[in-house]
């Protein structure tokens, strides 16, 4: 552009601003002064509030944006969608609403973008209600302690790091270590166990082919009817990636506030923080550590604080969060991982070495923790899993120590052999969540030594045979145990031990 053209454009802009000031006023009207990379700078709009929706009049119609930077005589607005139609000189007016999204049962079974627009080729979605994308979290007095189990169906988690309804449990690890698999199995288990929990899966910058495969799988498992998927791809503007988890949370809060239960999965918050960093740098906010803005902790804390178990007065609903964070070379001390660890109520750490050894799910017994713990466990699973985490951690330490010497005492040998069987037992293929009775009976049999003579490589076979035999011959007892309200003791303990020892004889080698 020549100097004459630039000067002419600047003069036209000054004339437009002067005209706006004299005719319409700058309280509810403004003008775009410059635009680029999804951000429009607007002069005027003195009455605008944070996250308020702005309407930009372009030659092709109205384009919406929302106010993110509020300065003395200028606003930094993030454009919702593509910015190609927005140009300097466009008039801007306040829409009069805070950014919101459609919420309700109509979204169940659908794949939508963060604005509630369908991406699955289905009909347009019209809902009776809309929910604010950003809203204040429920206060302390509006909450109740986390005490109801959110069963994942994954034995290693339900036994050692139990998750309760209303809890926020971080899933963290390097890429391709099975983080999303844990979240998907938890979603499938809600349908399999008929818990009535609504799943909201938020894909942040994920490949849309991956989202399509997930949808097909959820349909084949019969889970899609109680699931909402909020999807954004790598090519979507940073504004949509930023909004995705907040929009998904608003959709989940609708069910929580009605007294229901919802499960939020954010896949993943690392990409969310990067999108926010991109927006912040474009808005000229000062960069801090790793070039992230100073409020990046608040970005995730105000999101995850919205997950809660509500008090009885508010309907006793719950919103449970499973945020996912991707680490680089297992570095959980990086900026974003440490932020989210300090916000959540525990973390499930997926270890690359375990994954490469074929231990799936590759959950580290030493670095994983649930800060709610036994309060969120059924009595049945709690009664058999007391020493599981400690035993597994000790076994992994002993196993690494024992490889340097063969002269071990009897107690150490027994501990290593029991640990090998526990490790094999906790291996679990994807898409096969286990019910309460299956987990309780399996762990009890190994703990009581019923499988001590079975080679470690045959543990999964003997477990399958035990569960088949128990269900075929003692279905009523197993159905009672599956309610989770009773400990594995007395007659039921004797029954499981007797059947386990009888089954084990066919596998001893």
PDB file of N, CA, C and O in Angstrom, residues 58-133:
ATOM      1  N   UNK A  58     -20.349  -5.478   8.483  1.00  0.00           N
ATOM      2  CA  UNK A  58     -19.448  -5.595   7.339  1.00  0.00           C
ATOM      3  C   UNK A  58     -20.263  -5.530   6.051  1.00  0.00           C
ATOM      4  O   UNK A  58     -21.508  -5.525   6.089  1.00  0.00           O
ATOM      5  N   UNK A  59     -19.581  -5.514   4.922  1.00  0.00           N
ATOM      6  CA  UNK A  59     -20.285  -5.449   3.619  1.00  0.00           C
ATOM      7  C   UNK A  59     -21.101  -6.710   3.373  1.00  0.00           C
ATOM      8  O   UNK A  59     -22.077  -6.694   2.627  1.00  0.00           O
ATOM      9  N   UNK A  60     -20.718  -7.837   4.010  1.00  0.00           N
ATOM     10  CA  UNK A  60     -21.429  -9.102   3.809  1.00  0.00           C
ATOM     11  C   UNK A  60     -22.379  -9.437   4.955  1.00  0.00           C
ATOM     12  O   UNK A  60     -22.833 -10.573   5.073  1.00  0.00           O
ATOM     13  N   UNK A  61     -22.659  -8.489   5.818  1.00  0.00           N
ATOM     14  CA  UNK A  61     -23.553  -8.746   6.941  1.00  0.00           C
ATOM     15  C   UNK A  61     -22.865  -8.558   8.275  1.00  0.00           C
ATOM     16  O   UNK A  61     -21.745  -8.043   8.350  1.00  0.00           O
ATOM     17  N   UNK A  62     -23.542  -8.983   9.346  1.00  0.00           N
ATOM     18  CA  UNK A  62     -23.041  -8.764  10.709  1.00  0.00           C
ATOM     19  C   UNK A  62     -22.118  -9.904  11.130  1.00  0.00           C
ATOM     20  O   UNK A  62     -22.440 -11.085  10.954  1.00  0.00           O
ATOM     21  N   UNK A  63     -20.965  -9.556  11.679  1.00  0.00           N
ATOM     22  CA  UNK A  63     -20.025 -10.528  12.263  1.00  0.00           C
ATOM     23  C   UNK A  63     -19.952 -10.254  13.760  1.00  0.00           C
ATOM     24  O   UNK A  63     -19.856  -9.096  14.170  1.00  0.00           O
ATOM     25  N   UNK A  64     -20.037 -11.318  14.555  1.00  0.00           N
ATOM     26  CA  UNK A  64     -20.021 -11.138  16.011  1.00  0.00           C
ATOM     27  C   UNK A  64     -18.609 -11.283  16.580  1.00  0.00           C
ATOM     28  O   UNK A  64     -17.770 -12.009  16.037  1.00  0.00           O
ATOM     29  N   UNK A  65     -18.367 -10.564  17.673  1.00  0.00           N
ATOM     30  CA  UNK A  65     -17.104 -10.641  18.417  1.00  0.00           C
ATOM     31  C   UNK A  65     -17.449 -10.476  19.894  1.00  0.00           C
ATOM     32  O   UNK A  65     -18.599 -10.186  20.237  1.00  0.00           O
ATOM     33  N   UNK A  66     -16.470 -10.709  20.765  1.00  0.00           N
ATOM     34  CA  UNK A  66     -16.723 -10.440  22.182  1.00  0.00           C
ATOM     35  C   UNK A  66     -15.561  -9.655  22.776  1.00  0.00           C
ATOM     36  O   UNK A  66     -14.406  -9.825  22.382  1.00  0.00           O
ATOM     37  N   UNK A  67     -15.894  -8.769  23.712  1.00  0.00           N
ATOM     38  CA  UNK A  67     -14.906  -7.858  24.298  1.00  0.00           C
ATOM     39  C   UNK A  67     -14.033  -8.596  25.303  1.00  0.00           C
ATOM     40  O   UNK A  67     -14.534  -9.248  26.215  1.00  0.00           O
ATOM     41  N   UNK A  68     -12.713  -8.509  25.122  1.00  0.00           N
ATOM     42  CA  UNK A  68     -11.800  -9.171  26.043  1.00  0.00           C
ATOM     43  C   UNK A  68     -10.831  -8.180  26.695  1.00  0.00           C
ATOM     44  O   UNK A  68     -10.474  -8.317  27.852  1.00  0.00           O
ATOM     45  N   UNK A  69     -10.396  -7.183  25.925  1.00  0.00           N
ATOM     46  CA  UNK A  69      -9.535  -6.121  26.477  1.00  0.00           C
ATOM     47  C   UNK A  69     -10.354  -4.844  26.619  1.00  0.00           C
ATOM     48  O   UNK A  69     -10.842  -4.320  25.613  1.00  0.00           O
ATOM     49  N   UNK A  70     -10.531  -4.339  27.812  1.00  0.00           N
ATOM     50  CA  UNK A  70     -11.283  -3.103  28.030  1.00  0.00           C
ATOM     51  C   UNK A  70     -10.314  -2.013  28.466  1.00  0.00           C
ATOM     52  O   UNK A  70      -9.796  -2.048  29.583  1.00  0.00           O
ATOM     53  N   UNK A  71     -10.066  -1.053  27.567  1.00  0.00           N
ATOM     54  CA  UNK A  71      -9.144   0.041  27.888  1.00  0.00           C
ATOM     55  C   UNK A  71      -9.890   1.374  27.867  1.00  0.00           C
ATOM     56  O   UNK A  71     -11.097   1.406  27.603  1.00  0.00           O
ATOM     57  N   UNK A  72      -9.193   2.441  28.141  1.00  0.00           N
ATOM     58  CA  UNK A  72      -9.840   3.733  28.350  1.00  0.00           C
ATOM     59  C   UNK A  72     -10.659   4.184  27.134  1.00  0.00           C
ATOM     60  O   UNK A  72     -11.812   4.565  27.265  1.00  0.00           O
ATOM     61  N   UNK A  73     -10.078   4.155  25.954  1.00  0.00           N
ATOM     62  CA  UNK A  73     -10.821   4.606  24.769  1.00  0.00           C
ATOM     63  C   UNK A  73     -10.746   3.603  23.636  1.00  0.00           C
ATOM     64  O   UNK A  73     -10.991   3.924  22.483  1.00  0.00           O
ATOM     65  N   UNK A  74     -10.394   2.353  23.960  1.00  0.00           N
ATOM     66  CA  UNK A  74     -10.282   1.332  22.918  1.00  0.00           C
ATOM     67  C   UNK A  74     -10.611  -0.031  23.503  1.00  0.00           C
ATOM     68  O   UNK A  74     -10.369  -0.291  24.678  1.00  0.00           O
ATOM     69  N   UNK A  75     -11.184  -0.872  22.668  1.00  0.00           N
ATOM     70  CA  UNK A  75     -11.534  -2.227  23.106  1.00  0.00           C
ATOM     71  C   UNK A  75     -10.836  -3.229  22.187  1.00  0.00           C
ATOM     72  O   UNK A  75     -10.832  -3.072  20.970  1.00  0.00           O
ATOM     73  N   UNK A  76     -10.251  -4.280  22.784  1.00  0.00           N
ATOM     74  CA  UNK A  76      -9.725  -5.403  22.010  1.00  0.00           C
ATOM     75  C   UNK A  76     -10.788  -6.477  21.976  1.00  0.00           C
ATOM     76  O   UNK A  76     -11.134  -7.058  23.007  1.00  0.00           O
ATOM     77  N   UNK A  77     -11.362  -6.704  20.790  1.00  0.00           N
ATOM     78  CA  UNK A  77     -12.459  -7.671  20.655  1.00  0.00           C
ATOM     79  C   UNK A  77     -11.982  -8.880  19.858  1.00  0.00           C
ATOM     80  O   UNK A  77     -11.306  -8.737  18.839  1.00  0.00           O
ATOM     81  N   UNK A  78     -12.341 -10.069  20.339  1.00  0.00           N
ATOM     82  CA  UNK A  78     -11.968 -11.307  19.648  1.00  0.00           C
ATOM     83  C   UNK A  78     -13.126 -11.713  18.741  1.00  0.00           C
ATOM     84  O   UNK A  78     -14.267 -11.866  19.188  1.00  0.00           O
ATOM     85  N   UNK A  79     -12.809 -11.871  17.454  1.00  0.00           N
ATOM     86  CA  UNK A  79     -13.848 -12.166  16.456  1.00  0.00           C
ATOM     87  C   UNK A  79     -14.224 -13.638  16.526  1.00  0.00           C
ATOM     88  O   UNK A  79     -13.363 -14.523  16.592  1.00  0.00           O
ATOM     89  N   UNK A  80     -15.527 -13.910  16.530  1.00  0.00           N
ATOM     90  CA  UNK A  80     -16.034 -15.282  16.560  1.00  0.00           C
ATOM     91  C   UNK A  80     -16.124 -15.797  15.123  1.00  0.00           C
ATOM     92  O   UNK A  80     -17.052 -15.464  14.383  1.00  0.00           O
ATOM     93  N   UNK A  81     -15.152 -16.591  14.743  1.00  0.00           N
ATOM     94  CA  UNK A  81     -15.120 -17.078  13.360  1.00  0.00           C
ATOM     95  C   UNK A  81     -13.995 -16.427  12.583  1.00  0.00           C
ATOM     96  O   UNK A  81     -13.002 -15.976  13.149  1.00  0.00           O
ATOM     97  N   UNK A  82     -14.161 -16.365  11.268  1.00  0.00           N
ATOM     98  CA  UNK A  82     -13.109 -15.821  10.401  1.00  0.00           C
ATOM     99  C   UNK A  82     -13.164 -14.292  10.375  1.00  0.00           C
ATOM    100  O   UNK A  82     -14.240 -13.699  10.416  1.00  0.00           O
ATOM    101  N   UNK A  83     -11.973 -13.677  10.286  1.00  0.00           N
ATOM    102  CA  UNK A  83     -11.906 -12.206  10.318  1.00  0.00           C
ATOM    103  C   UNK A  83     -11.756 -11.581   8.929  1.00  0.00           C
ATOM    104  O   UNK A  83     -11.548 -10.382   8.798  1.00  0.00           O
ATOM    105  N   UNK A  84     -11.888 -12.398   7.869  1.00  0.00           N
ATOM    106  CA  UNK A  84     -11.606 -11.907   6.506  1.00  0.00           C
ATOM    107  C   UNK A  84     -12.580 -10.814   6.056  1.00  0.00           C
ATOM    108  O   UNK A  84     -12.233  -9.970   5.227  1.00  0.00           O
ATOM    109  N   UNK A  85     -13.805 -10.824   6.606  1.00  0.00           N
ATOM    110  CA  UNK A  85     -14.807  -9.832   6.160  1.00  0.00           C
ATOM    111  C   UNK A  85     -14.722  -8.528   6.950  1.00  0.00           C
ATOM    112  O   UNK A  85     -15.304  -7.520   6.549  1.00  0.00           O
ATOM    113  N   UNK A  86     -14.025  -8.544   8.082  1.00  0.00           N
ATOM    114  CA  UNK A  86     -13.966  -7.355   8.937  1.00  0.00           C
ATOM    115  C   UNK A  86     -12.841  -6.434   8.458  1.00  0.00           C
ATOM    116  O   UNK A  86     -11.738  -6.890   8.160  1.00  0.00           O
ATOM    117  N   UNK A  87     -13.140  -5.126   8.366  1.00  0.00           N
ATOM    118  CA  UNK A  87     -12.139  -4.161   7.898  1.00  0.00           C
ATOM    119  C   UNK A  87     -12.201  -2.896   8.746  1.00  0.00           C
ATOM    120  O   UNK A  87     -13.224  -2.607   9.394  1.00  0.00           O
ATOM    121  N   UNK A  88     -11.101  -2.154   8.761  1.00  0.00           N
ATOM    122  CA  UNK A  88     -11.071  -0.871   9.456  1.00  0.00           C
ATOM    123  C   UNK A  88     -12.145   0.043   8.883  1.00  0.00           C
ATOM    124  O   UNK A  88     -12.350   0.102   7.671  1.00  0.00           O
ATOM    125  N   UNK A  89     -12.846   0.732   9.775  1.00  0.00           N
ATOM    126  CA  UNK A  89     -13.921   1.611   9.348  1.00  0.00           C
ATOM    127  C   UNK A  89     -15.304   1.016   9.544  1.00  0.00           C
ATOM    128  O   UNK A  89     -16.311   1.735   9.489  1.00  0.00           O
ATOM    129  N   UNK A  90     -15.381  -0.324   9.782  1.00  0.00           N
ATOM    130  CA  UNK A  90     -16.685  -0.962  10.036  1.00  0.00           C
ATOM    131  C   UNK A  90     -17.285  -0.433  11.341  1.00  0.00           C
ATOM    132  O   UNK A  90     -16.579  -0.262  12.340  1.00  0.00           O
ATOM    133  N   UNK A  91     -18.600  -0.195  11.310  1.00  0.00           N
ATOM    134  CA  UNK A  91     -19.294   0.237  12.523  1.00  0.00           C
ATOM    135  C   UNK A  91     -19.517  -0.961  13.453  1.00  0.00           C
ATOM    136  O   UNK A  91     -19.727  -2.092  13.002  1.00  0.00           O
ATOM    137  N   UNK A  92     -19.490  -0.672  14.760  1.00  0.00           N
ATOM    138  CA  UNK A  92     -19.685  -1.715  15.769  1.00  0.00           C
ATOM    139  C   UNK A  92     -20.728  -1.233  16.773  1.00  0.00           C
ATOM    140  O   UNK A  92     -20.734  -0.055  17.140  1.00  0.00           O
ATOM    141  N   UNK A  93     -21.606  -2.144  17.184  1.00  0.00           N
ATOM    142  CA  UNK A  93     -22.593  -1.773  18.206  1.00  0.00           C
ATOM    143  C   UNK A  93     -22.679  -2.899  19.240  1.00  0.00           C
ATOM    144  O   UNK A  93     -22.345  -4.051  18.966  1.00  0.00           O
ATOM    145  N   UNK A  94     -23.154  -2.539  20.425  1.00  0.00           N
ATOM    146  CA  UNK A  94     -23.338  -3.532  21.489  1.00  0.00           C
ATOM    147  C   UNK A  94     -24.594  -4.347  21.207  1.00  0.00           C
ATOM    148  O   UNK A  94     -25.635  -3.792  20.849  1.00  0.00           O
ATOM    149  N   UNK A  95     -24.498  -5.658  21.380  1.00  0.00           N
ATOM    150  CA  UNK A  95     -25.679  -6.505  21.203  1.00  0.00           C
ATOM    151  C   UNK A  95     -26.558  -6.480  22.455  1.00  0.00           C
ATOM    152  O   UNK A  95     -27.750  -6.766  22.396  1.00  0.00           O
ATOM    153  N   UNK A  96     -25.918  -6.150  23.603  1.00  0.00           N
ATOM    154  CA  UNK A  96     -26.694  -6.066  24.852  1.00  0.00           C
ATOM    155  C   UNK A  96     -26.768  -7.369  25.614  1.00  0.00           C
ATOM    156  O   UNK A  96     -27.568  -7.506  26.541  1.00  0.00           O
ATOM    157  N   UNK A  97     -25.958  -8.369  25.221  1.00  0.00           N
ATOM    158  CA  UNK A  97     -25.956  -9.653  25.941  1.00  0.00           C
ATOM    159  C   UNK A  97     -24.514 -10.093  26.196  1.00  0.00           C
ATOM    160  O   UNK A  97     -23.606  -9.767  25.439  1.00  0.00           O
ATOM    161  N   UNK A  98     -24.349 -10.841  27.294  1.00  0.00           N
ATOM    162  CA  UNK A  98     -23.064 -11.491  27.574  1.00  0.00           C
ATOM    163  C   UNK A  98     -23.019 -12.764  26.731  1.00  0.00           C
ATOM    164  O   UNK A  98     -24.053 -13.384  26.465  1.00  0.00           O
ATOM    165  N   UNK A  99     -21.839 -13.161  26.329  1.00  0.00           N
ATOM    166  CA  UNK A  99     -21.672 -14.343  25.479  1.00  0.00           C
ATOM    167  C   UNK A  99     -22.314 -15.573  26.118  1.00  0.00           C
ATOM    168  O   UNK A  99     -22.031 -15.909  27.264  1.00  0.00           O
ATOM    169  N   UNK A 100     -23.219 -16.227  25.376  1.00  0.00           N
ATOM    170  CA  UNK A 100     -23.881 -17.428  25.899  1.00  0.00           C
ATOM    171  C   UNK A 100     -24.023 -18.484  24.806  1.00  0.00           C
ATOM    172  O   UNK A 100     -23.762 -18.207  23.636  1.00  0.00           O
ATOM    173  N   UNK A 101     -24.407 -19.697  25.216  1.00  0.00           N
ATOM    174  CA  UNK A 101     -24.568 -20.818  24.278  1.00  0.00           C
ATOM    175  C   UNK A 101     -25.880 -21.534  24.575  1.00  0.00           C
ATOM    176  O   UNK A 101     -26.391 -21.470  25.693  1.00  0.00           O
ATOM    177  N   UNK A 102     -26.439 -22.227  23.570  1.00  0.00           N
ATOM    178  CA  UNK A 102     -27.653 -23.015  23.835  1.00  0.00           C
ATOM    179  C   UNK A 102     -27.352 -24.182  24.769  1.00  0.00           C
ATOM    180  O   UNK A 102     -26.300 -24.809  24.661  1.00  0.00           O
ATOM    181  N   UNK A 103     -28.262 -24.451  25.715  1.00  0.00           N
ATOM    182  CA  UNK A 103     -28.109 -25.585  26.635  1.00  0.00           C
ATOM    183  C   UNK A 103     -29.434 -26.337  26.711  1.00  0.00           C
ATOM    184  O   UNK A 103     -30.493 -25.756  26.480  1.00  0.00           O
ATOM    185  N   UNK A 104     -29.362 -27.632  27.036  1.00  0.00           N
ATOM    186  CA  UNK A 104     -30.589 -28.404  27.205  1.00  0.00           C
ATOM    187  C   UNK A 104     -30.474 -29.809  26.649  1.00  0.00           C
ATOM    188  O   UNK A 104     -29.463 -30.189  26.046  1.00  0.00           O
ATOM    189  N   UNK A 105     -31.548 -30.591  26.841  1.00  0.00           N
ATOM    190  CA  UNK A 105     -31.576 -31.992  26.383  1.00  0.00           C
ATOM    191  C   UNK A 105     -31.460 -32.109  24.871  1.00  0.00           C
ATOM    192  O   UNK A 105     -31.056 -33.146  24.347  1.00  0.00           O
ATOM    193  N   UNK A 106     -31.837 -31.026  24.160  1.00  0.00           N
ATOM    194  CA  UNK A 106     -31.795 -31.068  22.686  1.00  0.00           C
ATOM    195  C   UNK A 106     -30.387 -31.298  22.143  1.00  0.00           C
ATOM    196  O   UNK A 106     -30.206 -31.723  21.000  1.00  0.00           O
ATOM    197  N   UNK A 107     -29.358 -31.018  22.969  1.00  0.00           N
ATOM    198  CA  UNK A 107     -27.970 -31.173  22.527  1.00  0.00           C
ATOM    199  C   UNK A 107     -27.457 -32.613  22.661  1.00  0.00           C
ATOM    200  O   UNK A 107     -26.408 -32.948  22.111  1.00  0.00           O
ATOM    201  N   UNK A 108     -28.186 -33.451  23.403  1.00  0.00           N
ATOM    202  CA  UNK A 108     -27.739 -34.826  23.621  1.00  0.00           C
ATOM    203  C   UNK A 108     -27.652 -35.582  22.296  1.00  0.00           C
ATOM    204  O   UNK A 108     -28.539 -35.508  21.453  1.00  0.00           O
ATOM    205  N   UNK A 109     -26.540 -36.292  22.115  1.00  0.00           N
ATOM    206  CA  UNK A 109     -26.340 -37.064  20.891  1.00  0.00           C
ATOM    207  C   UNK A 109     -25.796 -36.259  19.735  1.00  0.00           C
ATOM    208  O   UNK A 109     -25.658 -36.784  18.627  1.00  0.00           O
ATOM    209  N   UNK A 110     -25.477 -34.979  19.987  1.00  0.00           N
ATOM    210  CA  UNK A 110     -25.035 -34.109  18.897  1.00  0.00           C
ATOM    211  C   UNK A 110     -23.558 -33.723  19.029  1.00  0.00           C
ATOM    212  O   UNK A 110     -22.992 -33.726  20.114  1.00  0.00           O
ATOM    213  N   UNK A 111     -22.975 -33.367  17.879  1.00  0.00           N
ATOM    214  CA  UNK A 111     -21.619 -32.809  17.830  1.00  0.00           C
ATOM    215  C   UNK A 111     -21.769 -31.350  17.425  1.00  0.00           C
ATOM    216  O   UNK A 111     -22.327 -31.045  16.369  1.00  0.00           O
ATOM    217  N   UNK A 112     -21.300 -30.442  18.286  1.00  0.00           N
ATOM    218  CA  UNK A 112     -21.500 -29.009  18.036  1.00  0.00           C
ATOM    219  C   UNK A 112     -20.175 -28.267  18.179  1.00  0.00           C
ATOM    220  O   UNK A 112     -19.210 -28.781  18.760  1.00  0.00           O
ATOM    221  N   UNK A 113     -20.137 -27.034  17.651  1.00  0.00           N
ATOM    222  CA  UNK A 113     -18.969 -26.180  17.891  1.00  0.00           C
ATOM    223  C   UNK A 113     -19.221 -25.375  19.171  1.00  0.00           C
ATOM    224  O   UNK A 113     -20.306 -25.460  19.759  1.00  0.00           O
ATOM    225  N   UNK A 114     -18.255 -24.591  19.650  1.00  0.00           N
ATOM    226  CA  UNK A 114     -18.450 -23.890  20.928  1.00  0.00           C
ATOM    227  C   UNK A 114     -19.586 -22.870  20.937  1.00  0.00           C
ATOM    228  O   UNK A 114     -19.957 -22.381  22.005  1.00  0.00           O
ATOM    229  N   UNK A 115     -20.149 -22.552  19.769  1.00  0.00           N
ATOM    230  CA  UNK A 115     -21.286 -21.624  19.720  1.00  0.00           C
ATOM    231  C   UNK A 115     -22.617 -22.376  19.669  1.00  0.00           C
ATOM    232  O   UNK A 115     -23.677 -21.768  19.525  1.00  0.00           O
ATOM    233  N   UNK A 116     -22.547 -23.714  19.771  1.00  0.00           N
ATOM    234  CA  UNK A 116     -23.768 -24.520  19.751  1.00  0.00           C
ATOM    235  C   UNK A 116     -24.284 -24.808  18.362  1.00  0.00           C
ATOM    236  O   UNK A 116     -25.415 -25.278  18.201  1.00  0.00           O
ATOM    237  N   UNK A 117     -23.477 -24.550  17.336  1.00  0.00           N
ATOM    238  CA  UNK A 117     -23.893 -24.827  15.946  1.00  0.00           C
ATOM    239  C   UNK A 117     -23.507 -26.259  15.589  1.00  0.00           C
ATOM    240  O   UNK A 117     -22.404 -26.704  15.900  1.00  0.00           O
ATOM    241  N   UNK A 118     -24.412 -27.022  14.922  1.00  0.00           N
ATOM    242  CA  UNK A 118     -24.139 -28.447  14.655  1.00  0.00           C
ATOM    243  C   UNK A 118     -22.983 -28.653  13.672  1.00  0.00           C
ATOM    244  O   UNK A 118     -22.828 -27.908  12.713  1.00  0.00           O
ATOM    245  N   UNK A 119     -22.183 -29.684  13.957  1.00  0.00           N
ATOM    246  CA  UNK A 119     -21.084 -30.080  13.065  1.00  0.00           C
ATOM    247  C   UNK A 119     -21.297 -31.478  12.503  1.00  0.00           C
ATOM    248  O   UNK A 119     -20.468 -31.979  11.754  1.00  0.00           O
ATOM    249  N   UNK A 120     -22.410 -32.119  12.907  1.00  0.00           N
ATOM    250  CA  UNK A 120     -22.629 -33.518  12.529  1.00  0.00           C
ATOM    251  C   UNK A 120     -23.540 -33.686  11.311  1.00  0.00           C
ATOM    252  O   UNK A 120     -23.965 -34.792  10.995  1.00  0.00           O
ATOM    253  N   UNK A 121     -23.859 -32.570  10.647  1.00  0.00           N
ATOM    254  CA  UNK A 121     -24.723 -32.660   9.472  1.00  0.00           C
ATOM    255  C   UNK A 121     -26.190 -32.808   9.807  1.00  0.00           C
ATOM    256  O   UNK A 121     -27.030 -32.948   8.916  1.00  0.00           O
ATOM    257  N   UNK A 122     -26.530 -32.759  11.092  1.00  0.00           N
ATOM    258  CA  UNK A 122     -27.923 -32.887  11.512  1.00  0.00           C
ATOM    259  C   UNK A 122     -28.656 -31.557  11.436  1.00  0.00           C
ATOM    260  O   UNK A 122     -28.096 -30.537  11.025  1.00  0.00           O
ATOM    261  N   UNK A 123     -29.937 -31.553  11.834  1.00  0.00           N
ATOM    262  CA  UNK A 123     -30.722 -30.314  11.777  1.00  0.00           C
ATOM    263  C   UNK A 123     -30.212 -29.262  12.762  1.00  0.00           C
ATOM    264  O   UNK A 123     -29.493 -29.586  13.714  1.00  0.00           O
ATOM    265  N   UNK A 124     -30.578 -28.019  12.521  1.00  0.00           N
ATOM    266  CA  UNK A 124     -30.205 -26.927  13.426  1.00  0.00           C
ATOM    267  C   UNK A 124     -30.780 -27.198  14.819  1.00  0.00           C
ATOM    268  O   UNK A 124     -31.841 -27.805  14.963  1.00  0.00           O
ATOM    269  N   UNK A 125     -30.054 -26.755  15.842  1.00  0.00           N
ATOM    270  CA  UNK A 125     -30.454 -27.024  17.231  1.00  0.00           C
ATOM    271  C   UNK A 125     -31.148 -25.800  17.805  1.00  0.00           C
ATOM    272  O   UNK A 125     -30.600 -24.699  17.822  1.00  0.00           O
ATOM    273  N   UNK A 126     -32.378 -25.986  18.247  1.00  0.00           N
ATOM    274  CA  UNK A 126     -33.093 -24.899  18.925  1.00  0.00           C
ATOM    275  C   UNK A 126     -33.411 -25.366  20.345  1.00  0.00           C
ATOM    276  O   UNK A 126     -34.047 -26.393  20.540  1.00  0.00           O
ATOM    277  N   UNK A 127     -32.918 -24.625  21.311  1.00  0.00           N
ATOM    278  CA  UNK A 127     -33.132 -24.983  22.717  1.00  0.00           C
ATOM    279  C   UNK A 127     -33.966 -23.899  23.400  1.00  0.00           C
ATOM    280  O   UNK A 127     -33.999 -22.757  22.951  1.00  0.00           O
ATOM    281  N   UNK A 128     -34.615 -24.288  24.489  1.00  0.00           N
ATOM    282  CA  UNK A 128     -35.450 -23.336  25.229  1.00  0.00           C
ATOM    283  C   UNK A 128     -34.602 -22.414  26.099  1.00  0.00           C
ATOM    284  O   UNK A 128     -35.027 -21.327  26.453  1.00  0.00           O
ATOM    285  N   UNK A 129     -33.410 -22.883  26.460  1.00  0.00           N
ATOM    286  CA  UNK A 129     -32.574 -22.111  27.383  1.00  0.00           C
ATOM    287  C   UNK A 129     -31.199 -21.845  26.794  1.00  0.00           C
ATOM    288  O   UNK A 129     -30.738 -22.559  25.906  1.00  0.00           O
ATOM    289  N   UNK A 130     -30.557 -20.806  27.317  1.00  0.00           N
ATOM    290  CA  UNK A 130     -29.170 -20.520  26.977  1.00  0.00           C
ATOM    291  C   UNK A 130     -28.394 -20.359  28.278  1.00  0.00           C
ATOM    292  O   UNK A 130     -28.934 -19.892  29.283  1.00  0.00           O
ATOM    293  N   UNK A 131     -27.136 -20.764  28.263  1.00  0.00           N
ATOM    294  CA  UNK A 131     -26.305 -20.664  29.461  1.00  0.00           C
ATOM    295  C   UNK A 131     -25.118 -19.754  29.214  1.00  0.00           C
ATOM    296  O   UNK A 131     -24.565 -19.733  28.113  1.00  0.00           O
ATOM    297  N   UNK A 132     -24.740 -18.992  30.229  1.00  0.00           N
ATOM    298  CA  UNK A 132     -23.598 -18.086  30.102  1.00  0.00           C
ATOM    299  C   UNK A 132     -22.311 -18.884  29.948  1.00  0.00           C
ATOM    300  O   UNK A 132     -22.072 -19.845  30.682  1.00  0.00           O
ATOM    301  N   UNK A 133     -21.489 -18.485  28.978  1.00  0.00           N
ATOM    302  CA  UNK A 133     -20.195 -19.140  28.770  1.00  0.00           C
ATOM    303  C   UNK A 133     -19.314 -18.963  30.005  1.00  0.00           C
ATOM    304  O   UNK A 133     -18.660 -19.888  30.461  1.00  0.00           O
TER     305      UNK A 133
END
